[in-house]
Each structure stands twice: as structure tokens, then as C-alpha cells.
Short mmCIF file of C-alpha atoms in Angstrom, two decimals:
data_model
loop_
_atom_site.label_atom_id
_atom_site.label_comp_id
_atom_site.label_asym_id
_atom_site.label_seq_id
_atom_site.Cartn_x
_atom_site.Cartn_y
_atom_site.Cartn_z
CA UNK A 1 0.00 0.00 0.00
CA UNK A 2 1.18 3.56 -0.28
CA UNK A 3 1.29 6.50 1.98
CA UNK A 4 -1.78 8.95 1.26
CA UNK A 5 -0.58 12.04 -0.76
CA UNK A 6 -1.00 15.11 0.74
CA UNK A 7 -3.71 16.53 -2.05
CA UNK A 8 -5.71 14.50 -4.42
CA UNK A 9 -7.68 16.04 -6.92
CA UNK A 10 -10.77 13.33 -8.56
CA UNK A 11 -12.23 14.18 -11.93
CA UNK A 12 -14.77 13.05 -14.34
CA UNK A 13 -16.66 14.33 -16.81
CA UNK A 14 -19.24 16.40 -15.36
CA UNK A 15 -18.36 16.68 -11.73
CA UNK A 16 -22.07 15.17 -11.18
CA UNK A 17 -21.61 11.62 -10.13
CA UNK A 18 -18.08 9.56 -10.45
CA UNK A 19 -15.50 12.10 -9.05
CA UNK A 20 -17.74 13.66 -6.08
CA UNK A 21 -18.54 10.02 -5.33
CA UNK A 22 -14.56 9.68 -4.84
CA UNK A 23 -14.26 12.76 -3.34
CA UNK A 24 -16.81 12.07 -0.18
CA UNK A 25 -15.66 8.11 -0.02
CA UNK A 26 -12.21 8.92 0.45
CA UNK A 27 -12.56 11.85 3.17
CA UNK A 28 -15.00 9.38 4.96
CA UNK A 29 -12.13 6.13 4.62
CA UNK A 30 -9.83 8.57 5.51
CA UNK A 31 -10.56 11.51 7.17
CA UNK A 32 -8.76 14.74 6.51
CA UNK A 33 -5.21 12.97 6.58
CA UNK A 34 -5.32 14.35 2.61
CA UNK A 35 -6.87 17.57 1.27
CA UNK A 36 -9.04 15.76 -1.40
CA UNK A 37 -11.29 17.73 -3.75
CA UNK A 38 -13.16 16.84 -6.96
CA UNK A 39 -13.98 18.65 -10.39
CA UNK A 40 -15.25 17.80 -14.16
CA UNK A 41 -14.55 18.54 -17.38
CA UNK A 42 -17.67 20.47 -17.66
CA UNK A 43 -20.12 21.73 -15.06
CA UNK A 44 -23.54 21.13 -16.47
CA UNK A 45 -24.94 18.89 -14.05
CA UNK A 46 -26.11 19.37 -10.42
CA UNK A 47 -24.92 16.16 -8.15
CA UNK A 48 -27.16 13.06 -9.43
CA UNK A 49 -29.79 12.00 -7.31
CA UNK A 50 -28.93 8.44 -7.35
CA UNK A 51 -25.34 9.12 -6.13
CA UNK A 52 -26.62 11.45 -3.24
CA UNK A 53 -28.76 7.84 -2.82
CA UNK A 54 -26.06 5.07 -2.95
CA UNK A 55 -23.54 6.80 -0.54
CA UNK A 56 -25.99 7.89 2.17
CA UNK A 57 -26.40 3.99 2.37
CA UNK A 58 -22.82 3.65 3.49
CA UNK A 59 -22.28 6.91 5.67
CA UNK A 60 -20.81 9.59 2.84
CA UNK A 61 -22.80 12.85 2.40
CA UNK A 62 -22.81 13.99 -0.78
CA UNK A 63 -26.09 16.26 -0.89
CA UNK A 64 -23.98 19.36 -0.49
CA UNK A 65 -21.75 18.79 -3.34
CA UNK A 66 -21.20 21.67 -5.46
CA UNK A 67 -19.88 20.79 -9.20
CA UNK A 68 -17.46 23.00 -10.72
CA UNK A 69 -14.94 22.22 -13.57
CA UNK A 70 -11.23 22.43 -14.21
CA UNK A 71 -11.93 26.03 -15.12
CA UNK A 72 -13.87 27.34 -12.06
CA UNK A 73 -11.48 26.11 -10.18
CA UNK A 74 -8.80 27.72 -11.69
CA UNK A 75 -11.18 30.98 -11.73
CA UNK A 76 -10.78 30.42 -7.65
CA UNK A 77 -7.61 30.32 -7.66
CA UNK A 78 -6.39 26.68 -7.31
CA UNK A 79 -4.83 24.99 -10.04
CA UNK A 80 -3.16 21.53 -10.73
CA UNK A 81 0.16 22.33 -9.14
CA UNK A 82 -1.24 22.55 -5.26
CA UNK A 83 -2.01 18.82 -5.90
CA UNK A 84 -0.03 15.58 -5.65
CA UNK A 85 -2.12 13.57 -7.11
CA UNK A 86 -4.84 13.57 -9.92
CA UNK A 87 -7.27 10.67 -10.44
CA UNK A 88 -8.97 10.48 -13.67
CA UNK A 89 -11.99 8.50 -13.70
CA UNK A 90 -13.25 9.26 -17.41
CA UNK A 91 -10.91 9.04 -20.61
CA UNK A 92 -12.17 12.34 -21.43
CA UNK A 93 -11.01 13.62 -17.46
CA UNK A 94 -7.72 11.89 -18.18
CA UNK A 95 -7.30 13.67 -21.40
CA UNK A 96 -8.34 17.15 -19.99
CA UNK A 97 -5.90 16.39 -17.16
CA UNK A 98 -2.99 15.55 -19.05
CA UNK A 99 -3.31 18.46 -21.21
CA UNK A 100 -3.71 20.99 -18.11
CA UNK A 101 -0.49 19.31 -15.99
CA UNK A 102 2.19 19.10 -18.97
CA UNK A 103 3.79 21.96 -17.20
CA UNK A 104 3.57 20.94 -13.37
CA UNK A 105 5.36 18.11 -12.16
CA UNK A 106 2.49 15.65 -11.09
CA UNK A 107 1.07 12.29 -11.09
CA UNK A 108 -2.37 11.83 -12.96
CA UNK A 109 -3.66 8.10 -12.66
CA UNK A 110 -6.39 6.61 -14.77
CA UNK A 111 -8.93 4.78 -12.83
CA UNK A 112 -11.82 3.34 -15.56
CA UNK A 113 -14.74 3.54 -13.16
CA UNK A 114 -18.35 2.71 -14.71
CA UNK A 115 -20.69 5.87 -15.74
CA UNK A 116 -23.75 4.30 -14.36
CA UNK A 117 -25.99 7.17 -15.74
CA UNK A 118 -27.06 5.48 -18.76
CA UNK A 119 -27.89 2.08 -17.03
CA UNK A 120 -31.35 0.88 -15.69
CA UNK A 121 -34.54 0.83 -16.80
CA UNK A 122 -36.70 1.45 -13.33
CA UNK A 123 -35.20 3.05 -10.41
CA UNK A 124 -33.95 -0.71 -8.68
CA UNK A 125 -32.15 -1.07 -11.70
CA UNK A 126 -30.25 2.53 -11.85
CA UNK A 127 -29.82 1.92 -7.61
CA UNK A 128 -27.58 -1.14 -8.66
CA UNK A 129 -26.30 0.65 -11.37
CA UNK A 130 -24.70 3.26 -8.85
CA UNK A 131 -24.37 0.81 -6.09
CA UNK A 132 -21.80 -1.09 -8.64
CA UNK A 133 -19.73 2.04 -9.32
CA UNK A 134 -19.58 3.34 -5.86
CA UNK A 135 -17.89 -0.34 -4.99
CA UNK A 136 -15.43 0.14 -7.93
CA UNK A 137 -14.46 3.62 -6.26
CA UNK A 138 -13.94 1.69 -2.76
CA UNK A 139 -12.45 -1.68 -4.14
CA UNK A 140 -9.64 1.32 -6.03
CA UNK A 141 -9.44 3.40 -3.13
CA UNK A 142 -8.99 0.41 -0.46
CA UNK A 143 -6.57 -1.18 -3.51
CA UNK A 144 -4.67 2.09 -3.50
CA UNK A 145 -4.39 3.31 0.06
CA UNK A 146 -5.26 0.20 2.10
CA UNK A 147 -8.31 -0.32 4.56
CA UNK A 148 -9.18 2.60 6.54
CA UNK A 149 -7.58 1.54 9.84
CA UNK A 150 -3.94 0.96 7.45
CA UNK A 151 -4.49 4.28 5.69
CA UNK A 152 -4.13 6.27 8.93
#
């Protein structure tokens, strides 16, 4: 296992569901050992509904979550160089992420978690749908950093 970085920075493609899902799972595994925040490509999307749904089953809030992208959070003054790490969890992240970092000396990973958005056909169906990618972000984070009691 490796030591938590000091900053992580998760990204997706619209902020809405995959990296805020990451975001709230990791500062719940492991507290505030890391300064872990979250963006998107684009910010067109309030948080999902059905991620808010799937982490309140295991503890994480997410109902607060605020999306932004790469560029509002430039516009507020943090960029890619006050972070260790980035975690891509979309190709389209991982492309945006490389292209922005070229000039900082960084790592940017590639984790291929599941957009569950366009799976389900009744609401039982879409819950599993989530349920399934919010396990992948665990299973990578736990893979990653160890269990919560060895990441601290």
C-alpha cells in the first residue's frame, strides 16, 4: 500500500456523479489525513440523485456537493500544481488532465470507473447501477491506500 498524498484532486466528466462520489468516499475512509477535492470537465450537471442515494447507504454525504470544472477552479484560484495527485476516472477527465499538468510536475492516474448514468430501466435497476460504481471507487481506493484503519 502507499502512503496517502497530501492533495488529491478526482475528476470526471461532469463533476455530477463519479468524481464527487470519490471525493466524499475517500474523506470518509480517511478523514482529513489528505486535502481531497473533486472537479469535471464540464459543469452542467447538479450532483445526481442516485449518487446522493447510494452513498448515504454507506455513511458519505454527498447532498452538499457543489460541481465546478477544471476552469472554475482555476477561476478560484487553485490549479493543478497545489495537488499531488490527480485521479482520472473518465478518458475524457484523463485527457483534460494531461493536457492541463504538462507543465507541473504531477502524477495523474487513470482509474476506468463505470458511468452508471445510462444504465437501468426502473429506479432498482439505476440503484444497482450506482451501487456497482460506488464499490469500484472503494475496491480502487482500499486497492490504492489500504483499509481505513492501514491508511491512517
Amino acid at each position: 500500500m502507499d502512503a496517502l498524498p497530501q492533495s488529491v484532486l478526482f475528476c470526471c466528466d461532469h463533476n455530477a456523479i463519479r468524481s464527487p462520489m470519490a471525493e466524499a468516499i475517500m474523506k470518509k475512509l480517511y478523514g482529513f489525513d489528505a486535502y481531497v477535492q473533486s472537479v469535471g470537465v464540464n459543469n452542467d450537471l447538479e450532483i445526481d440523485g442516485f449518487s446522493i442515494a447510494v452513498c448515504k447507504e454507506i455513511g458519505v454525504e454527498l447532498s452538499r456537493h457543489r460541481s465546478r470544472s477544471f476552469g472554475e477552479m482555476e477561476e478560484l484560484g487553485e490549479d493543478l500544481s497545489s495537488f499531488d495527485l490527480v485521479v482520472a476516472l473518465s478518458p475524457a477527465s484523463r485527457q483534460r488532465a494531461l493536457e492541463l499538468s504538462r507543465f507541473y510536475h504531477l502524477d495523474v492516474e487513470y482509474w476506468p470507473i463505470m458511468d452508471p448514468s445510462g444504465f437501468g430501466e426502473n429506479r432498482a435497476a439505476k440503484l444497482d447501477a450506482y451501487r456497482r460504481t460506488r464499490d469500484q471507487i472503494v475496491d480502487k481506493l482500499t486497492e490504492r491506500w489500504g483499509a481505513p484503519d492501514e491508511g491512517k
